[in-house]
Amino acid sequence: NAGVTQTPKFRVLKTGQSMTLLCAQDMNHEYMYWYRQDPGMGLRLIHYSVGEGTTAKGEVPDGYNVSRLKKQNFLLGLESAAPSQTSVYFCASSWRGDFTDTQYFGPGTRLTVL
Amino acid sequence: AQTVTQSQPEMSVQEAETVTLSCTYDTSESDYYLFWYKQPPSRQMILVIRQEAYKQQNATENRFSVNFQKAAKSFSLKISDSQLGDAAMYFCAYRSLYNNNDMRFGAGTRLTVKP
């Protein structure tokens, strides 16, 4: 199993450009999450999904959109990138049946917005 | 909202020695989960250990153990017989039992292991 994978690993955008980050998991997990990690701070939840076709806002959702058309994929979109969105983005997934909901993380995507 | 505080931005330990990383949290809830994650230079977050708040017994995983003090809202991680591969960022995290889609992370502690 590959676990949780993220595409791309690195990206540089100009202000106002758009892009989509792809997260894929092969563990048949129901829940998926997108976080951002900024220097000196812990991970903060952007959006999450509790199943195919569902999405919900997390702690810092502004400027991002998500979609979960397939159970194994969770996409994070930036419609008009801003320098404040420069960050490392992590995707995670978890199994609904695990009562502790332990999350399994991808390797991260480093995004720079100029 | 729950907050998680890691007061040690950096720690270092000699190989084969023991080190303890601190974590405190703020919550009004009685049931919740606590986690320690390791983030090596590869950036991937790896689960180290987890603790259910209703359990009084401290969790252990091989060389990793926790000291969970519920009344003090403290959740420290002890790494015994430290190895070079333990060098990483360590994040403490809190998950509510009632809103279990919202995980709160501390800012992290960078652990250096000296040979």
PDB file of C-alpha atoms in Angstrom:
ATOM      1  CA  ASN A   1       0.000   0.000   0.000  1.00  0.00           C
ATOM      2  CA  ALA A   2       1.229   3.500  -0.828  1.00  0.00           C
ATOM      3  CA  GLY A   3      -0.797   5.003   2.040  1.00  0.00           C
ATOM      4  CA  VAL A   4      -1.479   8.695   1.490  1.00  0.00           C
ATOM      5  CA  THR A   5       0.139  10.387  -1.476  1.00  0.00           C
ATOM      6  CA  GLN A   6       0.138  14.037  -2.497  1.00  0.00           C
ATOM      7  CA  THR A   7       0.702  15.688  -5.871  1.00  0.00           C
ATOM      8  CA  PRO A   8       2.713  17.835  -6.501  1.00  0.00           C
ATOM      9  CA  LYS A   9       5.511  17.915  -3.918  1.00  0.00           C
ATOM     10  CA  PHE A  10       6.530  21.493  -4.708  1.00  0.00           C
ATOM     11  CA  ARG A  11       4.859  24.371  -6.531  1.00  0.00           C
ATOM     12  CA  VAL A  12       5.532  28.053  -7.081  1.00  0.00           C
ATOM     13  CA  LEU A  13       2.640  30.317  -8.050  1.00  0.00           C
ATOM     14  CA  LYS A  14       2.235  33.966  -8.826  1.00  0.00           C
ATOM     15  CA  THR A  15      -0.366  35.990  -6.977  1.00  0.00           C
ATOM     16  CA  GLY A  16      -3.772  35.477  -8.557  1.00  0.00           C
ATOM     17  CA  GLN A  17      -2.989  32.144 -10.189  1.00  0.00           C
ATOM     18  CA  SER A  18      -5.018  29.069  -9.430  1.00  0.00           C
ATOM     19  CA  MET A  19      -4.034  25.489  -8.737  1.00  0.00           C
ATOM     20  CA  THR A  20      -5.308  22.185  -7.388  1.00  0.00           C
ATOM     21  CA  LEU A  21      -3.543  19.891  -4.952  1.00  0.00           C
ATOM     22  CA  LEU A  22      -4.393  16.217  -5.183  1.00  0.00           C
ATOM     23  CA  CYS A  23      -4.505  13.814  -2.256  1.00  0.00           C
ATOM     24  CA  ALA A  24      -5.002  10.095  -2.798  1.00  0.00           C
ATOM     25  CA  GLN A  25      -5.284   7.259  -0.284  1.00  0.00           C
ATOM     26  CA  ASP A  26      -5.479   3.520  -0.873  1.00  0.00           C
ATOM     27  CA  MET A  27      -6.574   2.465   2.625  1.00  0.00           C
ATOM     28  CA  ASN A  28     -10.319   2.753   1.967  1.00  0.00           C
ATOM     29  CA  HIS A  29     -10.587   5.467   4.619  1.00  0.00           C
ATOM     30  CA  GLU A  30     -13.848   7.374   4.907  1.00  0.00           C
ATOM     31  CA  TYR A  31     -12.403  10.557   6.404  1.00  0.00           C
ATOM     32  CA  MET A  32      -9.950  12.861   4.683  1.00  0.00           C
ATOM     33  CA  TYR A  33      -8.437  16.183   5.744  1.00  0.00           C
ATOM     34  CA  TRP A  34      -6.409  19.091   4.436  1.00  0.00           C
ATOM     35  CA  TYR A  35      -4.070  20.988   6.788  1.00  0.00           C
ATOM     36  CA  ARG A  36      -1.600  23.789   6.377  1.00  0.00           C
ATOM     37  CA  GLN A  37       1.621  24.107   8.350  1.00  0.00           C
ATOM     38  CA  ASP A  38       3.257  27.491   8.863  1.00  0.00           C
ATOM     39  CA  PRO A  39       6.599  28.176  10.593  1.00  0.00           C
ATOM     40  CA  GLY A  40       6.321  28.175  14.378  1.00  0.00           C
ATOM     41  CA  MET A  41       2.789  26.873  14.300  1.00  0.00           C
ATOM     42  CA  GLY A  42       1.147  23.519  14.447  1.00  0.00           C
ATOM     43  CA  LEU A  43      -0.991  22.160  11.666  1.00  0.00           C
ATOM     44  CA  ARG A  44      -4.297  23.911  11.128  1.00  0.00           C
ATOM     45  CA  LEU A  45      -7.303  22.246   9.547  1.00  0.00           C
ATOM     46  CA  ILE A  46      -8.530  23.821   6.308  1.00  0.00           C
ATOM     47  CA  HIS A  47     -11.327  21.485   5.172  1.00  0.00           C
ATOM     48  CA  TYR A  48     -12.293  17.909   5.756  1.00  0.00           C
ATOM     49  CA  SER A  49     -14.575  15.235   4.373  1.00  0.00           C
ATOM     50  CA  VAL A  50     -16.419  12.430   6.166  1.00  0.00           C
ATOM     51  CA  GLY A  51     -17.267  10.552   2.997  1.00  0.00           C
ATOM     52  CA  GLU A  52     -17.541  10.616  -0.772  1.00  0.00           C
ATOM     53  CA  GLY A  53     -19.471  13.664  -1.925  1.00  0.00           C
ATOM     54  CA  THR A  54     -19.231  15.476   1.424  1.00  0.00           C
ATOM     55  CA  THR A  55     -17.019  18.351   2.565  1.00  0.00           C
ATOM     56  CA  ALA A  56     -16.935  20.666   5.572  1.00  0.00           C
ATOM     57  CA  LYS A  57     -14.990  23.707   6.753  1.00  0.00           C
ATOM     58  CA  GLY A  58     -12.207  23.492   9.284  1.00  0.00           C
ATOM     59  CA  GLU A  59     -10.405  26.159  11.258  1.00  0.00           C
ATOM     60  CA  VAL A  60      -8.969  28.178   8.322  1.00  0.00           C
ATOM     61  CA  PRO A  61     -11.142  27.586   5.211  1.00  0.00           C
ATOM     62  CA  ASP A  62     -11.068  31.031   3.584  1.00  0.00           C
ATOM     63  CA  GLY A  63      -9.451  31.139   0.138  1.00  0.00           C
ATOM     64  CA  TYR A  64      -9.715  27.383  -0.393  1.00  0.00           C
ATOM     65  CA  ASN A  65     -12.227  25.004  -1.920  1.00  0.00           C
ATOM     66  CA  VAL A  66     -12.320  21.223  -1.837  1.00  0.00           C
ATOM     67  CA  SER A  67     -14.018  18.348  -3.562  1.00  0.00           C
ATOM     68  CA  ARG A  68     -14.400  14.638  -2.794  1.00  0.00           C
ATOM     69  CA  LEU A  69     -15.861  13.097  -5.935  1.00  0.00           C
ATOM     70  CA  LYS A  70     -14.226   9.735  -5.275  1.00  0.00           C
ATOM     71  CA  LYS A  71     -13.681   8.096  -1.919  1.00  0.00           C
ATOM     72  CA  GLN A  72      -9.950   7.742  -2.470  1.00  0.00           C
ATOM     73  CA  ASN A  73      -9.300  11.334  -3.625  1.00  0.00           C
ATOM     74  CA  PHE A  74      -9.560  14.689  -1.911  1.00  0.00           C
ATOM     75  CA  LEU A  75      -8.738  17.815  -3.911  1.00  0.00           C
ATOM     76  CA  LEU A  76      -7.754  21.200  -2.501  1.00  0.00           C
ATOM     77  CA  GLY A  77      -8.156  24.206  -4.782  1.00  0.00           C
ATOM     78  CA  LEU A  78      -6.836  27.726  -4.630  1.00  0.00           C
ATOM     79  CA  GLU A  79      -8.832  29.935  -7.005  1.00  0.00           C
ATOM     80  CA  SER A  80      -6.746  33.090  -6.661  1.00  0.00           C
ATOM     81  CA  ALA A  81      -3.519  32.458  -4.777  1.00  0.00           C
ATOM     82  CA  ALA A  82      -2.231  35.025  -2.290  1.00  0.00           C
ATOM     83  CA  PRO A  83       1.205  35.284  -0.610  1.00  0.00           C
ATOM     84  CA  SER A  84      -0.491  34.471   2.714  1.00  0.00           C
ATOM     85  CA  GLN A  85      -1.178  31.006   1.324  1.00  0.00           C
ATOM     86  CA  THR A  86       2.520  30.216   1.150  1.00  0.00           C
ATOM     87  CA  SER A  87       2.745  27.160   3.363  1.00  0.00           C
ATOM     88  CA  VAL A  88       3.269  23.429   3.505  1.00  0.00           C
ATOM     89  CA  TYR A  89       0.031  21.555   2.901  1.00  0.00           C
ATOM     90  CA  PHE A  90      -0.670  18.144   4.385  1.00  0.00           C
ATOM     91  CA  CYS A  91      -3.390  15.724   3.543  1.00  0.00           C
ATOM     92  CA  ALA A  92      -4.491  13.045   5.996  1.00  0.00           C
ATOM     93  CA  SER A  93      -7.006  10.239   6.134  1.00  0.00           C
ATOM     94  CA  SER A  94      -8.569   8.110   8.822  1.00  0.00           C
ATOM     95  CA  TRP A  95     -10.861   5.150   9.243  1.00  0.00           C
ATOM     96  CA  ARG A  96     -14.312   5.848  10.618  1.00  0.00           C
ATOM     97  CA  GLY A  97     -14.261   2.619  12.596  1.00  0.00           C
ATOM     98  CA  ASP A  98     -11.181   3.579  14.580  1.00  0.00           C
ATOM     99  CA  PHE A  99     -12.581   5.142  17.734  1.00  0.00           C
ATOM    100  CA  THR A 100      -9.494   7.265  18.183  1.00  0.00           C
ATOM    101  CA  ASP A 101      -9.691   8.357  14.534  1.00  0.00           C
ATOM    102  CA  THR A 102      -5.933   8.154  14.167  1.00  0.00           C
ATOM    103  CA  GLN A 103      -4.921  10.100  11.106  1.00  0.00           C
ATOM    104  CA  TYR A 104      -2.410   8.974   8.502  1.00  0.00           C
ATOM    105  CA  PHE A 105      -0.555  11.779   6.778  1.00  0.00           C
ATOM    106  CA  GLY A 106       0.860  12.318   3.318  1.00  0.00           C
ATOM    107  CA  PRO A 107       4.373  13.700   2.713  1.00  0.00           C
ATOM    108  CA  GLY A 108       3.225  17.290   2.197  1.00  0.00           C
ATOM    109  CA  THR A 109       3.272  19.861  -0.611  1.00  0.00           C
ATOM    110  CA  ARG A 110       5.406  22.983  -0.308  1.00  0.00           C
ATOM    111  CA  LEU A 111       3.606  25.896  -1.979  1.00  0.00           C
ATOM    112  CA  THR A 112       5.177  29.311  -2.519  1.00  0.00           C
ATOM    113  CA  VAL A 113       3.070  32.228  -3.744  1.00  0.00           C
ATOM    114  CA  LEU A 114       5.079  35.150  -5.067  1.00  0.00           C
TER     115      LEU A 114
ATOM    116  CA  ALA B   1     -11.593  26.321  21.386  1.00  0.00           C
ATOM    117  CA  GLN B   2      -9.033  23.869  22.589  1.00  0.00           C
ATOM    118  CA  THR B   3      -5.399  24.957  22.488  1.00  0.00           C
ATOM    119  CA  VAL B   4      -2.221  22.921  22.661  1.00  0.00           C
ATOM    120  CA  THR B   5       1.045  24.376  23.927  1.00  0.00           C
ATOM    121  CA  GLN B   6       4.530  22.982  23.493  1.00  0.00           C
ATOM    122  CA  SER B   7       6.818  25.241  25.507  1.00  0.00           C
ATOM    123  CA  GLN B   8      10.105  23.801  24.240  1.00  0.00           C
ATOM    124  CA  PRO B   9      10.863  24.916  20.662  1.00  0.00           C
ATOM    125  CA  GLU B  10      14.076  22.865  20.676  1.00  0.00           C
ATOM    126  CA  MET B  11      15.523  20.021  22.715  1.00  0.00           C
ATOM    127  CA  SER B  12      18.666  17.948  22.399  1.00  0.00           C
ATOM    128  CA  VAL B  13      19.669  14.581  23.812  1.00  0.00           C
ATOM    129  CA  GLN B  14      22.738  12.391  23.740  1.00  0.00           C
ATOM    130  CA  GLU B  15      22.388   9.127  21.902  1.00  0.00           C
ATOM    131  CA  ALA B  16      21.200   6.326  24.247  1.00  0.00           C
ATOM    132  CA  GLU B  17      19.982   8.834  26.829  1.00  0.00           C
ATOM    133  CA  THR B  18      16.401   9.714  27.794  1.00  0.00           C
ATOM    134  CA  VAL B  19      14.559  12.908  26.908  1.00  0.00           C
ATOM    135  CA  THR B  20      11.126  14.242  27.827  1.00  0.00           C
ATOM    136  CA  LEU B  21       9.100  16.578  25.623  1.00  0.00           C
ATOM    137  CA  SER B  22       6.411  18.691  27.263  1.00  0.00           C
ATOM    138  CA  CYS B  23       2.865  19.379  26.148  1.00  0.00           C
ATOM    139  CA  THR B  24      -0.017  21.106  27.881  1.00  0.00           C
ATOM    140  CA  TYR B  25      -3.514  21.695  26.605  1.00  0.00           C
ATOM    141  CA  ASP B  26      -6.562  23.668  27.485  1.00  0.00           C
ATOM    142  CA  THR B  27     -10.034  22.165  27.324  1.00  0.00           C
ATOM    143  CA  SER B  28     -13.319  22.097  29.184  1.00  0.00           C
ATOM    144  CA  GLU B  29     -14.163  18.638  27.872  1.00  0.00           C
ATOM    145  CA  SER B  30     -13.840  15.520  29.988  1.00  0.00           C
ATOM    146  CA  ASP B  31     -13.258  12.990  27.219  1.00  0.00           C
ATOM    147  CA  TYR B  32     -10.795  13.404  24.394  1.00  0.00           C
ATOM    148  CA  TYR B  33      -7.778  11.871  22.697  1.00  0.00           C
ATOM    149  CA  LEU B  34      -4.173  12.981  22.742  1.00  0.00           C
ATOM    150  CA  PHE B  35      -1.463  12.159  20.242  1.00  0.00           C
ATOM    151  CA  TRP B  36       2.237  12.623  19.626  1.00  0.00           C
ATOM    152  CA  TYR B  37       3.326  12.814  15.992  1.00  0.00           C
ATOM    153  CA  LYS B  38       6.873  12.752  14.646  1.00  0.00           C
ATOM    154  CA  GLN B  39       7.845  14.745  11.562  1.00  0.00           C
ATOM    155  CA  PRO B  40      11.291  13.805  10.185  1.00  0.00           C
ATOM    156  CA  PRO B  41      13.030  15.873   7.484  1.00  0.00           C
ATOM    157  CA  SER B  42      10.945  14.025   4.891  1.00  0.00           C
ATOM    158  CA  ARG B  43       8.038  16.109   6.326  1.00  0.00           C
ATOM    159  CA  GLN B  44       5.707  13.129   6.596  1.00  0.00           C
ATOM    160  CA  MET B  45       3.765  13.070   9.868  1.00  0.00           C
ATOM    161  CA  ILE B  46       4.095   9.752  11.660  1.00  0.00           C
ATOM    162  CA  LEU B  47       1.994   8.707  14.629  1.00  0.00           C
ATOM    163  CA  VAL B  48       4.199   7.920  17.638  1.00  0.00           C
ATOM    164  CA  ILE B  49       1.718   7.261  20.405  1.00  0.00           C
ATOM    165  CA  ARG B  50      -1.872   8.002  21.428  1.00  0.00           C
ATOM    166  CA  GLN B  51      -3.733   8.244  24.711  1.00  0.00           C
ATOM    167  CA  GLU B  52      -7.435   8.116  25.489  1.00  0.00           C
ATOM    168  CA  ALA B  53      -8.321  10.560  28.240  1.00  0.00           C
ATOM    169  CA  TYR B  54     -10.613   8.086  30.036  1.00  0.00           C
ATOM    170  CA  LYS B  55      -7.701   5.708  30.525  1.00  0.00           C
ATOM    171  CA  GLN B  56      -5.624   6.345  33.614  1.00  0.00           C
ATOM    172  CA  GLN B  57      -2.828   4.064  32.504  1.00  0.00           C
ATOM    173  CA  ASN B  58      -0.123   5.826  30.514  1.00  0.00           C
ATOM    174  CA  ALA B  59       0.354   4.620  26.950  1.00  0.00           C
ATOM    175  CA  THR B  60       3.650   3.024  25.915  1.00  0.00           C
ATOM    176  CA  GLU B  61       5.054   2.026  22.541  1.00  0.00           C
ATOM    177  CA  ASN B  62       8.460   0.392  22.766  1.00  0.00           C
ATOM    178  CA  ARG B  63      10.910   3.202  23.680  1.00  0.00           C
ATOM    179  CA  PHE B  64       8.169   5.837  23.729  1.00  0.00           C
ATOM    180  CA  SER B  65       5.936   6.464  26.710  1.00  0.00           C
ATOM    181  CA  VAL B  66       3.749   9.282  27.952  1.00  0.00           C
ATOM    182  CA  ASN B  67       3.078  10.869  31.305  1.00  0.00           C
ATOM    183  CA  PHE B  68      -0.590  11.838  31.169  1.00  0.00           C
ATOM    184  CA  GLN B  69      -1.731  14.087  33.997  1.00  0.00           C
ATOM    185  CA  LYS B  70      -5.389  14.804  33.311  1.00  0.00           C
ATOM    186  CA  ALA B  71      -5.986  17.200  36.180  1.00  0.00           C
ATOM    187  CA  ALA B  72      -2.941  19.236  35.208  1.00  0.00           C
ATOM    188  CA  LYS B  73      -3.817  18.931  31.483  1.00  0.00           C
ATOM    189  CA  SER B  74      -0.316  17.751  30.771  1.00  0.00           C
ATOM    190  CA  PHE B  75       0.810  15.129  28.247  1.00  0.00           C
ATOM    191  CA  SER B  76       4.569  14.691  28.045  1.00  0.00           C
ATOM    192  CA  LEU B  77       6.461  12.262  25.817  1.00  0.00           C
ATOM    193  CA  LYS B  78       9.443  10.311  27.109  1.00  0.00           C
ATOM    194  CA  ILE B  79      11.886   8.810  24.643  1.00  0.00           C
ATOM    195  CA  SER B  80      14.209   6.235  26.171  1.00  0.00           C
ATOM    196  CA  ASP B  81      17.488   4.994  24.692  1.00  0.00           C
ATOM    197  CA  SER B  82      17.420   7.796  22.124  1.00  0.00           C
ATOM    198  CA  GLN B  83      18.575   6.907  18.635  1.00  0.00           C
ATOM    199  CA  LEU B  84      19.850   9.080  15.789  1.00  0.00           C
ATOM    200  CA  GLY B  85      16.684   8.247  13.879  1.00  0.00           C
ATOM    201  CA  ASP B  86      14.605   9.913  16.589  1.00  0.00           C
ATOM    202  CA  ALA B  87      15.794  13.333  15.440  1.00  0.00           C
ATOM    203  CA  ALA B  88      12.716  15.152  14.136  1.00  0.00           C
ATOM    204  CA  MET B  89      10.003  17.648  14.924  1.00  0.00           C
ATOM    205  CA  TYR B  90       7.518  16.305  17.448  1.00  0.00           C
ATOM    206  CA  PHE B  91       3.949  17.568  17.562  1.00  0.00           C
ATOM    207  CA  CYS B  92       1.460  17.097  20.348  1.00  0.00           C
ATOM    208  CA  ALA B  93      -2.184  16.995  19.230  1.00  0.00           C
ATOM    209  CA  TYR B  94      -5.629  17.053  20.833  1.00  0.00           C
ATOM    210  CA  ARG B  95      -8.805  15.603  19.404  1.00  0.00           C
ATOM    211  CA  SER B  96     -12.224  16.146  20.899  1.00  0.00           C
ATOM    212  CA  LEU B  97     -14.469  13.161  21.456  1.00  0.00           C
ATOM    213  CA  TYR B  98     -17.475  15.292  20.527  1.00  0.00           C
ATOM    214  CA  ASN B  99     -16.079  17.009  17.448  1.00  0.00           C
ATOM    215  CA  ASN B 100     -13.653  14.412  16.266  1.00  0.00           C
ATOM    216  CA  ASN B 101     -12.990  15.976  12.905  1.00  0.00           C
ATOM    217  CA  ASP B 102     -11.068  18.842  14.461  1.00  0.00           C
ATOM    218  CA  MET B 103      -7.538  18.008  15.562  1.00  0.00           C
ATOM    219  CA  ARG B 104      -5.558  20.773  17.301  1.00  0.00           C
ATOM    220  CA  PHE B 105      -1.780  20.719  17.111  1.00  0.00           C
ATOM    221  CA  GLY B 106       0.938  22.360  19.156  1.00  0.00           C
ATOM    222  CA  ALA B 107       3.702  24.357  17.468  1.00  0.00           C
ATOM    223  CA  GLY B 108       6.166  21.509  17.754  1.00  0.00           C
ATOM    224  CA  THR B 109       9.498  20.689  19.424  1.00  0.00           C
ATOM    225  CA  ARG B 110      12.599  20.100  17.331  1.00  0.00           C
ATOM    226  CA  LEU B 111      14.600  17.224  18.808  1.00  0.00           C
ATOM    227  CA  THR B 112      18.297  16.856  18.028  1.00  0.00           C
ATOM    228  CA  VAL B 113      20.114  13.636  18.881  1.00  0.00           C
ATOM    229  CA  LYS B 114      23.861  13.953  19.400  1.00  0.00           C
ATOM    230  CA  PRO B 115      26.091  10.954  18.644  1.00  0.00           C
TER     231      PRO B 115
END
